[in-house]
Coordinates of C-alpha atoms in Angstrom, one line a residue:
X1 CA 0.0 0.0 0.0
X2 CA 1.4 3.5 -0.7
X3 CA 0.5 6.6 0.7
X4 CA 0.1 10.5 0.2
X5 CA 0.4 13.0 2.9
X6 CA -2.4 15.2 2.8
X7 CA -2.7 17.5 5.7
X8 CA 0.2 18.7 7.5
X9 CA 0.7 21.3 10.3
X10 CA 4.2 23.0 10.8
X11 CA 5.6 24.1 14.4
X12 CA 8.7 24.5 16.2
X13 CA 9.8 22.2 19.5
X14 CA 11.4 23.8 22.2
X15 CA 14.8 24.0 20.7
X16 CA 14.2 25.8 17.7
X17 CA 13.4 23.0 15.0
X18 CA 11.3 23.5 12.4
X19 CA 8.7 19.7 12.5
X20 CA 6.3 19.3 10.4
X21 CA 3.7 16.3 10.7
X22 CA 1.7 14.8 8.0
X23 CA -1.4 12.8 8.1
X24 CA -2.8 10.8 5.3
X25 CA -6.6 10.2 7.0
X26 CA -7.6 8.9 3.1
X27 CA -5.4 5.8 3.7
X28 CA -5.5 3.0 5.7
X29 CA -4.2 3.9 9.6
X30 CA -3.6 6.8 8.3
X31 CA 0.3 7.1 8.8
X32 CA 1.9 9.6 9.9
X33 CA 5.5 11.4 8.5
X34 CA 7.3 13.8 10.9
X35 CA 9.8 16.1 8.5
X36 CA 11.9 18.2 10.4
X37 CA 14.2 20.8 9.3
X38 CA 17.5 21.9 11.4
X39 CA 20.1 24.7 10.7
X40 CA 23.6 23.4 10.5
X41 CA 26.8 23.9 9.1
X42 CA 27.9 26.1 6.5
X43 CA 24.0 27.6 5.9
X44 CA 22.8 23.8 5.6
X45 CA 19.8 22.2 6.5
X46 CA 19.7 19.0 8.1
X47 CA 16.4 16.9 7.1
X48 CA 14.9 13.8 8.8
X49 CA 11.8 12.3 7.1
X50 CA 10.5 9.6 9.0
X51 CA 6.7 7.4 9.0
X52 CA 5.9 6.0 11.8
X53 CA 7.2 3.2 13.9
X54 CA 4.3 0.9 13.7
X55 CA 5.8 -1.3 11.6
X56 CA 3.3 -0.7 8.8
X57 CA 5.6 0.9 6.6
X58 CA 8.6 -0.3 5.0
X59 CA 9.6 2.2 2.0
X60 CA 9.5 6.1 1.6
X61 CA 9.4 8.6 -0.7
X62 CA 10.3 12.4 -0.4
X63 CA 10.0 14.9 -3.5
X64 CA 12.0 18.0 -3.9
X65 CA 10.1 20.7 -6.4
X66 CA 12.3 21.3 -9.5
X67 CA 13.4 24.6 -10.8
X68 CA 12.3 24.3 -13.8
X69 CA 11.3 21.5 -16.4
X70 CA 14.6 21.5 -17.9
X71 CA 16.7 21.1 -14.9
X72 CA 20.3 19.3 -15.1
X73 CA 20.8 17.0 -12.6
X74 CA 24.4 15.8 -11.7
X75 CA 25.9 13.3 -8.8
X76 CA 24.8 10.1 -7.6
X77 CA 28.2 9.1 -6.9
X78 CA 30.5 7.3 -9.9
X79 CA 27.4 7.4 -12.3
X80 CA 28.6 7.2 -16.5
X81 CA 26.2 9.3 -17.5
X82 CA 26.6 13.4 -16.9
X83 CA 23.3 14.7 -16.8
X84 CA 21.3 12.1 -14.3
X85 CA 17.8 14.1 -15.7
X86 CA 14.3 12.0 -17.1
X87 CA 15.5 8.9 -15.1
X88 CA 15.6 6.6 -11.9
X89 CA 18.9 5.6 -10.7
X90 CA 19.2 2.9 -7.9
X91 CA 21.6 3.4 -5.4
X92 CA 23.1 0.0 -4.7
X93 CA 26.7 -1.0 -4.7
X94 CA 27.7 -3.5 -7.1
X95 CA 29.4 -4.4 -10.7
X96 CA 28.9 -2.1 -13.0
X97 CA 28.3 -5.0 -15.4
X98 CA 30.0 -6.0 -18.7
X99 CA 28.1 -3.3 -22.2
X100 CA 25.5 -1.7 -19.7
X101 CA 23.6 -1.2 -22.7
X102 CA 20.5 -3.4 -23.9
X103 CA 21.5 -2.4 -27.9
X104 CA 25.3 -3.7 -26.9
X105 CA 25.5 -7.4 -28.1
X106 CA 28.5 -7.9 -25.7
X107 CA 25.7 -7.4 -23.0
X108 CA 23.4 -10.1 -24.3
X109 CA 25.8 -12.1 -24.4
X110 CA 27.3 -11.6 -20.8
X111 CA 23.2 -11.8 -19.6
X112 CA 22.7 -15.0 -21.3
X113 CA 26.2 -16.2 -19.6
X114 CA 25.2 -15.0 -16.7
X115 CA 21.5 -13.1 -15.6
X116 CA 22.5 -9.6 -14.5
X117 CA 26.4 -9.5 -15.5
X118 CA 25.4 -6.9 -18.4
X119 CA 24.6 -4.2 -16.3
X120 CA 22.5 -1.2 -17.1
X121 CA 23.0 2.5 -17.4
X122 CA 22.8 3.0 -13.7
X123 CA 24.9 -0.1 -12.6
X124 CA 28.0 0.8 -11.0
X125 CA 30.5 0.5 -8.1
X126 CA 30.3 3.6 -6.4
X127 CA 26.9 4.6 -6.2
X128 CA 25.8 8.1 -3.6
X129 CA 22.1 9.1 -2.1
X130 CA 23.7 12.7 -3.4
X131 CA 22.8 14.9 -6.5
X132 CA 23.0 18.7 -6.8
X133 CA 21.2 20.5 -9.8
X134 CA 21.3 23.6 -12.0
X135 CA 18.7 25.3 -10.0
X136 CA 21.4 25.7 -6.8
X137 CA 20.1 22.5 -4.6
X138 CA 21.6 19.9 -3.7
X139 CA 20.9 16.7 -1.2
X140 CA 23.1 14.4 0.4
X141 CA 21.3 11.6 1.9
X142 CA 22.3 9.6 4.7
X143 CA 21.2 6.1 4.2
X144 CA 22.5 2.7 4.2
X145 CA 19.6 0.7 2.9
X146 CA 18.8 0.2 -0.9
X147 CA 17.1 3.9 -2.1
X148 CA 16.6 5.5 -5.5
X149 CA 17.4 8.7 -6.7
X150 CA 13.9 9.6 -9.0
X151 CA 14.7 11.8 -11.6
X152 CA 11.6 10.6 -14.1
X153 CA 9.0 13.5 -13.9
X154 CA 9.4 17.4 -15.2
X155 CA 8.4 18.6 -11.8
X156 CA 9.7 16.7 -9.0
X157 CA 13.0 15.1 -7.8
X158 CA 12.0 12.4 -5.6
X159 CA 14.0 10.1 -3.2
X160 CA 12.9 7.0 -2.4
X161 CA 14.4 4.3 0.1
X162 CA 13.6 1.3 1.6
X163 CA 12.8 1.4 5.7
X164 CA 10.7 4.1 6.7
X165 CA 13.2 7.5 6.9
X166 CA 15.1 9.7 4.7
X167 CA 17.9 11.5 6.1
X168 CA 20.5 14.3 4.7
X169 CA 21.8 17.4 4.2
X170 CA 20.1 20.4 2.0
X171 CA 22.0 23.2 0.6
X172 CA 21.1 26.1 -1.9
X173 CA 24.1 27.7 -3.5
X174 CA 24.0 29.9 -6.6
X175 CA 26.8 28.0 -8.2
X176 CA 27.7 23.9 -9.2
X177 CA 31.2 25.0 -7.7
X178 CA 29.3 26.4 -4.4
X179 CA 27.4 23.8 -4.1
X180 CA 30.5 21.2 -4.7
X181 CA 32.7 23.4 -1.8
X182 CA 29.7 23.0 0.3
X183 CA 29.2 18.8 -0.6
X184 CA 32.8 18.2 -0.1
X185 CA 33.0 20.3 3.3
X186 CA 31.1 16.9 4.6
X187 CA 34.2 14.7 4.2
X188 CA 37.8 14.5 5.6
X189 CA 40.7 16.1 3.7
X190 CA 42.4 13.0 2.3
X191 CA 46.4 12.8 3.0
X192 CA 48.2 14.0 -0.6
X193 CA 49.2 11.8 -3.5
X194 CA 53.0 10.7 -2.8
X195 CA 54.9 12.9 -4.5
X196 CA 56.9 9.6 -6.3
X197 CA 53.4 9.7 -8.6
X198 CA 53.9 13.2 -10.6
X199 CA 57.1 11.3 -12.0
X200 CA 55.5 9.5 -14.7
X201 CA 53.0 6.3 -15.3
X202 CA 52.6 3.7 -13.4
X203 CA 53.3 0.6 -16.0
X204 CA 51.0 -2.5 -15.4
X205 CA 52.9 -5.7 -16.6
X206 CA 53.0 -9.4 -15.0
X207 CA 54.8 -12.8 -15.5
X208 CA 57.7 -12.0 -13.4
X209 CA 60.7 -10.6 -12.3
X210 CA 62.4 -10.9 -15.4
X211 CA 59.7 -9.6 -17.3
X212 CA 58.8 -6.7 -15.3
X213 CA 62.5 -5.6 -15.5
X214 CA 62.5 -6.2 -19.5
X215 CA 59.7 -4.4 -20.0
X216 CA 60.5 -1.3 -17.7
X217 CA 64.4 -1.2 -19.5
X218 CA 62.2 -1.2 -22.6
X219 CA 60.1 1.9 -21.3
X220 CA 62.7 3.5 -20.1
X221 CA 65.2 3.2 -23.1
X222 CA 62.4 5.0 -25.5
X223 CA 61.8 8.1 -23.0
X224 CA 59.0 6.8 -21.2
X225 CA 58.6 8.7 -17.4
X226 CA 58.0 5.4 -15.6
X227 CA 57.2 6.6 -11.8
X228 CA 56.3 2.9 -10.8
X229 CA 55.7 -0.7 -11.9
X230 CA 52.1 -2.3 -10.9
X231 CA 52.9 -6.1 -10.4
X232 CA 49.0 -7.4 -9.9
X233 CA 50.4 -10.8 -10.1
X234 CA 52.8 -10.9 -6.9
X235 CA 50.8 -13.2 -5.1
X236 CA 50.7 -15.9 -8.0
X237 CA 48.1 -16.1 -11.2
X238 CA 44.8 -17.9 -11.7
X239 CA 44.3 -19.1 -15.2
X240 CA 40.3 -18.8 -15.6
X241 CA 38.2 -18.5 -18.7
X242 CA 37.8 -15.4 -18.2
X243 CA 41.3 -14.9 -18.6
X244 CA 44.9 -13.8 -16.4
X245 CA 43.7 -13.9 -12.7
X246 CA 45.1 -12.9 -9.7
X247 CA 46.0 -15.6 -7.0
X248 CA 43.7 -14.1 -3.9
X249 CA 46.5 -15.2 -1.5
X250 CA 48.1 -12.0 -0.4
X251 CA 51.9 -12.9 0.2
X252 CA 54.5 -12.7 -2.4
X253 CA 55.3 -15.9 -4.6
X254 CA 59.0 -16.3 -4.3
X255 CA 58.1 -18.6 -7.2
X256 CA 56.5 -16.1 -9.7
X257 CA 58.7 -13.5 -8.3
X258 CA 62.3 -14.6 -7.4
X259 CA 64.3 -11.7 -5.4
X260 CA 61.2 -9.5 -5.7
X261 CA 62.5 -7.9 -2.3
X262 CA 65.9 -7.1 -3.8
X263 CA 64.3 -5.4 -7.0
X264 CA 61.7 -3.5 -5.1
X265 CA 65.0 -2.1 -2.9
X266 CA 66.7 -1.8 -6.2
X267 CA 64.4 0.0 -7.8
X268 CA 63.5 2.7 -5.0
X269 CA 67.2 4.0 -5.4
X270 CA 66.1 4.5 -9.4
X271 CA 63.1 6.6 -8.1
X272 CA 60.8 3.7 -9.7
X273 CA 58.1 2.3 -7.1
X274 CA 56.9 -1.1 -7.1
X275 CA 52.6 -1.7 -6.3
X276 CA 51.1 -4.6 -5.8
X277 CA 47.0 -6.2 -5.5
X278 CA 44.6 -7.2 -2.8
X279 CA 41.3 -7.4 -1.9
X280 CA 39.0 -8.2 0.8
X281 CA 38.7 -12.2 0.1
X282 CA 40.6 -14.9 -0.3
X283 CA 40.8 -17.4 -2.1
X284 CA 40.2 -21.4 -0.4
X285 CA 43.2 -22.8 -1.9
X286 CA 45.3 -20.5 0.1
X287 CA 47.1 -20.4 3.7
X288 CA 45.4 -17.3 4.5
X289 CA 42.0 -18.5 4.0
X290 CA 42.7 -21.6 6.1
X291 CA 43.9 -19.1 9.0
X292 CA 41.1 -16.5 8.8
X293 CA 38.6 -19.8 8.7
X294 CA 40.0 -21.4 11.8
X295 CA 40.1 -17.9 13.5
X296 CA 36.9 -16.8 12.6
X297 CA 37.6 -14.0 10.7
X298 CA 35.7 -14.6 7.6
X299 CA 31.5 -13.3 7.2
X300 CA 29.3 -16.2 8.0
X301 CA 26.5 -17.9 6.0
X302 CA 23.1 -18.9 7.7
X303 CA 24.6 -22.3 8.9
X304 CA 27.7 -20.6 11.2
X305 CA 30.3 -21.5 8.6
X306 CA 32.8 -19.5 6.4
X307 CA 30.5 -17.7 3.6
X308 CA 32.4 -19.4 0.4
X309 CA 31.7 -17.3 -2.6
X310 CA 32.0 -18.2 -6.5
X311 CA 34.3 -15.9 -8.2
X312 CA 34.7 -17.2 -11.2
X313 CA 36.8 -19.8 -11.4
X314 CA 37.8 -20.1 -7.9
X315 CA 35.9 -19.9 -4.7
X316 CA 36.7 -16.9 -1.9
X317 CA 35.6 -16.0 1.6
X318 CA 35.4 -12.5 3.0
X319 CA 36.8 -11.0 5.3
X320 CA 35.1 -9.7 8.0
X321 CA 35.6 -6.1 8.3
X322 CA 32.9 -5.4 10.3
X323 CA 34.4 -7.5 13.1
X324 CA 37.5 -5.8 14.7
X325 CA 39.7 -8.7 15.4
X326 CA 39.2 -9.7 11.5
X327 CA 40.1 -5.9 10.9
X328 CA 43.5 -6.3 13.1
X329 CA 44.6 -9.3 11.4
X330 CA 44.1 -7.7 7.9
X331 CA 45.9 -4.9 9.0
X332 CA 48.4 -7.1 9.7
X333 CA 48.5 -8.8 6.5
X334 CA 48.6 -5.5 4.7
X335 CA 51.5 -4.7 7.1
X336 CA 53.6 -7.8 6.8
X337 CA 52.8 -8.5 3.4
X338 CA 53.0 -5.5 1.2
X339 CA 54.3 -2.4 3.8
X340 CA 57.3 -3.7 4.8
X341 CA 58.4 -5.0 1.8
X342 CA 58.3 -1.1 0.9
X343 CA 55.9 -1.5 -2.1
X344 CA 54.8 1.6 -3.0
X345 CA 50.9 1.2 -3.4
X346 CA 48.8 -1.2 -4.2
X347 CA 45.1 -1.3 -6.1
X348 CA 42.7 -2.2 -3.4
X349 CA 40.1 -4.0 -5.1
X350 CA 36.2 -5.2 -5.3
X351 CA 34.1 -4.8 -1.9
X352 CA 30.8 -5.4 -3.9
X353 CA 30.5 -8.6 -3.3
X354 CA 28.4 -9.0 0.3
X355 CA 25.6 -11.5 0.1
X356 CA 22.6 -10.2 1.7
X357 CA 21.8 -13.0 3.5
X358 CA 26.3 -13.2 5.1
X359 CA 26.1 -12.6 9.0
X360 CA 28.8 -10.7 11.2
X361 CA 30.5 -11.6 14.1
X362 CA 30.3 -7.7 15.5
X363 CA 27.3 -7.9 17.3
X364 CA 25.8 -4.1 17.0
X365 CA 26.3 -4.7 12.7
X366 CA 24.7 -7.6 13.1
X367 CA 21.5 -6.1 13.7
X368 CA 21.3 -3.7 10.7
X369 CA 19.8 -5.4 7.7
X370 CA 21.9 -7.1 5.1
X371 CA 21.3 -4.4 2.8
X372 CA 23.2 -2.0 5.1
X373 CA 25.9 -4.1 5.4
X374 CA 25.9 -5.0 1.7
X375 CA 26.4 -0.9 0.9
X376 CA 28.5 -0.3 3.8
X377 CA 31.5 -2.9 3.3
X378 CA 33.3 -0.8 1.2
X379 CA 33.6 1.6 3.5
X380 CA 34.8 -0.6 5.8
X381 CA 37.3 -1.7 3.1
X382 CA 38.4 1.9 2.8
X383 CA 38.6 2.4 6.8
X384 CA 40.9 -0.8 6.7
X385 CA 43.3 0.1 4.4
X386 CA 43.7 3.5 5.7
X387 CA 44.4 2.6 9.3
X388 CA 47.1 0.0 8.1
X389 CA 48.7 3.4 6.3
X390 CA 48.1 5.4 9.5
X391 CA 49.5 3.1 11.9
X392 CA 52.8 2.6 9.7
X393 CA 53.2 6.3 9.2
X394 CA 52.9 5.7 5.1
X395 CA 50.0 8.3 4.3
X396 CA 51.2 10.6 1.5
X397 CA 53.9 8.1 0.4
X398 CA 52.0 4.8 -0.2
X399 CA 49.0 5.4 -2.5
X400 CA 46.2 3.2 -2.5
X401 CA 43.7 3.1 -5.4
X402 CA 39.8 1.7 -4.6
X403 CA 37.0 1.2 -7.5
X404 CA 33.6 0.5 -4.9
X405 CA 32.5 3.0 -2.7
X406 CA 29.2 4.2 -0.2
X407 CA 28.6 6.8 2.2
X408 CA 31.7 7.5 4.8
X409 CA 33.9 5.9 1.9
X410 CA 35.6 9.3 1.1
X411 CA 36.7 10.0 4.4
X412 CA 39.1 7.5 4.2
X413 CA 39.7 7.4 0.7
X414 CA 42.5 9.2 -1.2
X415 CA 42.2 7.7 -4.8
X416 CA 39.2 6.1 -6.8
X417 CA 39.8 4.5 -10.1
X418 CA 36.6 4.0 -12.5
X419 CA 36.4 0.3 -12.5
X420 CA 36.5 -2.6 -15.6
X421 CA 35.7 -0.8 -18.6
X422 CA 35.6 -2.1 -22.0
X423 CA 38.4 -1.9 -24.3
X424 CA 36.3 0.2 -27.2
X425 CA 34.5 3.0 -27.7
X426 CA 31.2 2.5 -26.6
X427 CA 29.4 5.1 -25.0
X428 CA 27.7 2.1 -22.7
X429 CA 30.8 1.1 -21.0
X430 CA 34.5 2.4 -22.7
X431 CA 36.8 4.9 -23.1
X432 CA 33.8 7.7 -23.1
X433 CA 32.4 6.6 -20.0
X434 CA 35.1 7.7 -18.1
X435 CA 34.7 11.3 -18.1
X436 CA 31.4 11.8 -17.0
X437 CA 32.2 9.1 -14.3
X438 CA 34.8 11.3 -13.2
X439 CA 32.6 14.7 -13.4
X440 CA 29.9 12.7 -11.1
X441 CA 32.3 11.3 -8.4
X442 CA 33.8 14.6 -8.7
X443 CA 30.9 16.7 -8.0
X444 CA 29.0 14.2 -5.6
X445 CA 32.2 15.2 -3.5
X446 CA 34.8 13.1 -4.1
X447 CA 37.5 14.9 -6.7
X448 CA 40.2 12.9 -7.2
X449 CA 40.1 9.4 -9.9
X450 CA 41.5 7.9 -13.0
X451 CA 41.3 5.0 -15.1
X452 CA 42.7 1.7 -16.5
X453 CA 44.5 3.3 -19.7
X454 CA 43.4 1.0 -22.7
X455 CA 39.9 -0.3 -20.2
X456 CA 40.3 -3.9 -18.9
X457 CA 38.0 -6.1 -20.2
X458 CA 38.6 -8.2 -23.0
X459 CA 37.0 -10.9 -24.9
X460 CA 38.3 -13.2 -27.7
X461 CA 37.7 -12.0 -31.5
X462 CA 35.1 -9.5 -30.3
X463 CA 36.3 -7.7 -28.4
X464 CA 39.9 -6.6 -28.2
X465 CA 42.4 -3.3 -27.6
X466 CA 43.7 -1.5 -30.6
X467 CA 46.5 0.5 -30.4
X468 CA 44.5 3.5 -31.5
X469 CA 42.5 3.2 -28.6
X470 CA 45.1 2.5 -26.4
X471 CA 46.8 6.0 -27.5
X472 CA 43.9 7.9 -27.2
X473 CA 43.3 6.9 -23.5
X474 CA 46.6 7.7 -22.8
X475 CA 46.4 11.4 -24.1
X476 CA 43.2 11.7 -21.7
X477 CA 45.2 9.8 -19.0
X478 CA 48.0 12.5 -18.7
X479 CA 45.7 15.5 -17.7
X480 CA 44.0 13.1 -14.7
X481 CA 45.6 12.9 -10.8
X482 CA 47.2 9.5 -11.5
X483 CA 48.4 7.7 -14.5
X484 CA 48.3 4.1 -15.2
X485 CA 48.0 1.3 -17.9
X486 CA 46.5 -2.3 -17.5
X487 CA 47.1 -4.9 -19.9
X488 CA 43.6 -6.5 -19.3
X489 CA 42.5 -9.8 -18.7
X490 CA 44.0 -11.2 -21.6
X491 CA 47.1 -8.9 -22.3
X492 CA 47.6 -11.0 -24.9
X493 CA 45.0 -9.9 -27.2
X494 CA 45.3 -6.4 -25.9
X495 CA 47.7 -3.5 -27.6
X496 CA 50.0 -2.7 -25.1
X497 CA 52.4 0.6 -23.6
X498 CA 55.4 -1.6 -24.2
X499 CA 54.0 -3.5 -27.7
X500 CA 56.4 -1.2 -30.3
X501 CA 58.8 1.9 -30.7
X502 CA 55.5 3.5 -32.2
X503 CA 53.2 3.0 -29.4
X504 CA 56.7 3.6 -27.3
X505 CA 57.3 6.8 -29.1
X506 CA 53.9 8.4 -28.7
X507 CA 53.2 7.3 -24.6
X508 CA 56.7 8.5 -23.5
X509 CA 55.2 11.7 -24.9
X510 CA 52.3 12.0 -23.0
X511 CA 54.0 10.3 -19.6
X512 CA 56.3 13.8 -20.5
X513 CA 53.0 16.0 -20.4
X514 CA 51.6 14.4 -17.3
X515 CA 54.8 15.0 -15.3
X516 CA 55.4 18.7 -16.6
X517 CA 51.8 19.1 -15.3
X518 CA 52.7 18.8 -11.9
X519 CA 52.7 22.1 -10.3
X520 CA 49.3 22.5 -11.9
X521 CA 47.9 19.2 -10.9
X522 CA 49.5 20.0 -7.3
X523 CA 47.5 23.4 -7.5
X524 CA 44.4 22.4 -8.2
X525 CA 44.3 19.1 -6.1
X526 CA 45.2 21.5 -2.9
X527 CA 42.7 24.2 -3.8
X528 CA 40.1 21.1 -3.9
X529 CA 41.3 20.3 -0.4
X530 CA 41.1 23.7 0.9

């Protein structure tokens, strides 16, 4: 059953807060919504929506009049498409899916593979209850259960979300870049980018020690500004049919990798920094999965036992970050495992993954609603990875890079990356989704994010890089904070950085125009912070 408030009266309590309580006496028990509206920080208003708690009501809706009819609409977190106007977007954390478009073939074929894995328009990793619009308004909402931001009608922008209260902020500006200042004001400054980044790109290549040397002498002899190496492989590969996979152990192969400690030593005294992979599961076959299972650190399924997950190829538990003794031991890992072997960052992946139905060993998460928990565990992902860089004294040296994001995610945060794309020009899901991704994180208050140079996602025959395209990226790449390739996850099908003097030639360029823009990038990163 759904309901319209009808009648209304406005007053203030004893402390100054603007309530007002609606009534729908045309409905069944007639419900009743309080609103109210508080003054806070920098001129905003802080609004709580809530029905009653009756337990009648489960969802809720709360409309915001438009300026006008033709009204842009930006925000909602990493969304790929820049104006968010004349549509609904679910805010839900997850894959952004493989096409995202219905016309895309590749995307009837990834649904037919797999219902779902396609992805729509609004799919995506790093979804936000927030949007700001031409008019000078702008919400940021506060929940943690699924909610949708309703963009669909010429005279309304409604919010919807499941549970029975809306909660955020409101500000009115007369500018997009007031209203930004204002949206970011919400969040922590982030520690700055290590200074080792402006040197160059960051050069994605696996396989080895050997190789990784060959191919940066390779880079290096053609002019290339090579500020680090990206190793994803350290901990060992997966071959899958989805292509090169990471082994979701996170300790270095000395097999893979012989005298990997040497090199990484080595290669600091060159001013080249070594980074490295991990996520927030592990893989079964692994000694660290064994240890987090016997220890109970992993999320739980309904029967008490480990929550084993299909990834593919390989099964994977997660860790529980909402328990803190799982939390200390993953610091630890971090610490042991990739800090004081002096790597210099490290891509910390996925977090989208949370069954709704996985259980928690911390007691006071365990009674939100899997939903919460689903949206919230990259946030606890971020929290994790930043205390293992605060407690080792390594923030503004050691970057780390994060693709899935929620609410509180940016105040631990100090790099995004825009996820799998596809290695073509699609508007759906390649190179040109990038931008507006960036604009839309960037203006939902989180300003600082890059992307896989060349996309990621590969298929046989259909669907493979070209050099053009790879170029291309790479001229965008080297006016964003952080530059970086990825051979994909076949890199054998994929034009690469490293392929010929051509593609050589022409990326040694632009790794020259991404470090001369250093002061500049410096400038404008700081005023964002200020």
């Amino acid at each position: 059953m759904q309901c319209k408030i009808e009648e209304y009266v406005v007053t203030r309590n004893e402390t100054g807060i603007l309530v007002l309580t609606g009534t729908a006496p045309s409905c069944e028990n007639n419900p009743m919504v309080t609103v109210t509206y508080e003054e806070g920080l920098n001129k905003a208003i802080e609004l709580s929506a809530k029905a009653a708690d009756d337990g009648n009501w489960n969802r809720i809706w709360f409309s915001f009049e438009k300026s006008s009819p033709e009204e842009v609409i930006y925000g909602g977190g990493e969304q790929f498409t820049l104006n968010l106007a004349g549509r609904n977007w679910p805010i839900w954390v997850r894959e952004q899916g493989v096409g995202r478009d219905p016309d895309n073939p590749i995307t009837g074929i990834m649904d037919a593979a797999e219902p779902g894995s396609g992805g729509a328009y609004h799919t995506t990793y790093y979804p936000l209850p927030t949007f700001l619009t031409s008019g000078g308004f702008a919400f940021v909402g506060s929940m943690n259960k699924y909610s949708e931001l309703q963009f669909n009608t010429s005279t309304y922008n409604t919010v919807y979300a499941h549970g029975n209260e809306i909660v955020g902020t409101i500000f009115q500006e007369e500018s997009i870049v007031n209203l930004v200042k204002k949206i970011s004001s919400l969040y922590r400054v982030p520690p700055p980018l290590p200074t080792w980044t402006d040197e160059g790109a960051i050069i994605a290549v696996q396989g080895g020690t050997e190789r990784m040397l060959q191919v940066l002498r390779n880079c290096q002899a053609e002019g290339v500004q090579v500020s680090g190496l990206w190793i994803q492989d350290w901990s060992g590969k997966v071959e899958t049919s989805f292509g090169y996979r990471v082994f979701w152990n996170w300790q270095w192969n000395e097999t893979l990798y012989p005298g990997l400690d040497t090199v990484v030593e080595d290669l600091i005294a060159e001013n080249v920094k070594v980074n490295v992979y991990i996520n927030p599961y592990l893989n079964i076959e692994g000694n660290l999965f064994r240890e987090a299972d016997s220890r109970g650190f992993l999320l739980l399924d309904s029967s008490g036992q480990s929550y084993v997950q299909d990834f593919g190829g390989f099964f994977a538990g997660t860790v529980d970050l909402f328990y803190e003794p799982a939390v200390e031991w993953y610091i630890g890992v971090i610490t042991r495992n990739i800090l004081d072997l002096k790597f210099g960052g490290f891509m910390a992946d996925f977090a989208e993954y949370t069954p709704l139905d996985a259980q928690t060993r911390n007691e006071s998460m365990a009674l939100l609603s899997g939903e919460e928990r689903h949206n919230l565990l990259p946030a606890f992902w971020a929290k994790t990875v930043r205390l293992a860089l605060d407690r080792a004294g390594l923030d503004g040296e050691v970057i780390a890079w994060m693709r899935s994001g929620y609410r509180e995610s940016q105040d631990y945060q100090v790099m995004v990356w825009t996820g799998d794309q596809n290695v073509d020009w699609s508007v759906g899901d390649g190179f040109p989704t990038v931008i507006p991704a960036a604009l839309n994180l960037g203006m939902s208050g989180f300003g600082l994010s890059h992307s896989d140079i060349g996309g990621y996602t590969t298929f046989e025959i259909i669907l493979n890089r070209s050099q053009e395209l790879l170029l291309r990226w790479a001229e965008h790449s080297a006016f964003s904070p952080l530059m970086r390739t990825h051979e994909g996850n076949k890199p054998t099908l994929n034009a690469q950085v490293y392929d010929n003097q051509e593609s050589l030639r022409v990326f040694a360029k632009m790794t020259k125009v991404f470090k001369a823009l250093s002061p500049y990038r410096r400038f404008v990163i700081n005023e964002l912070n200020d």
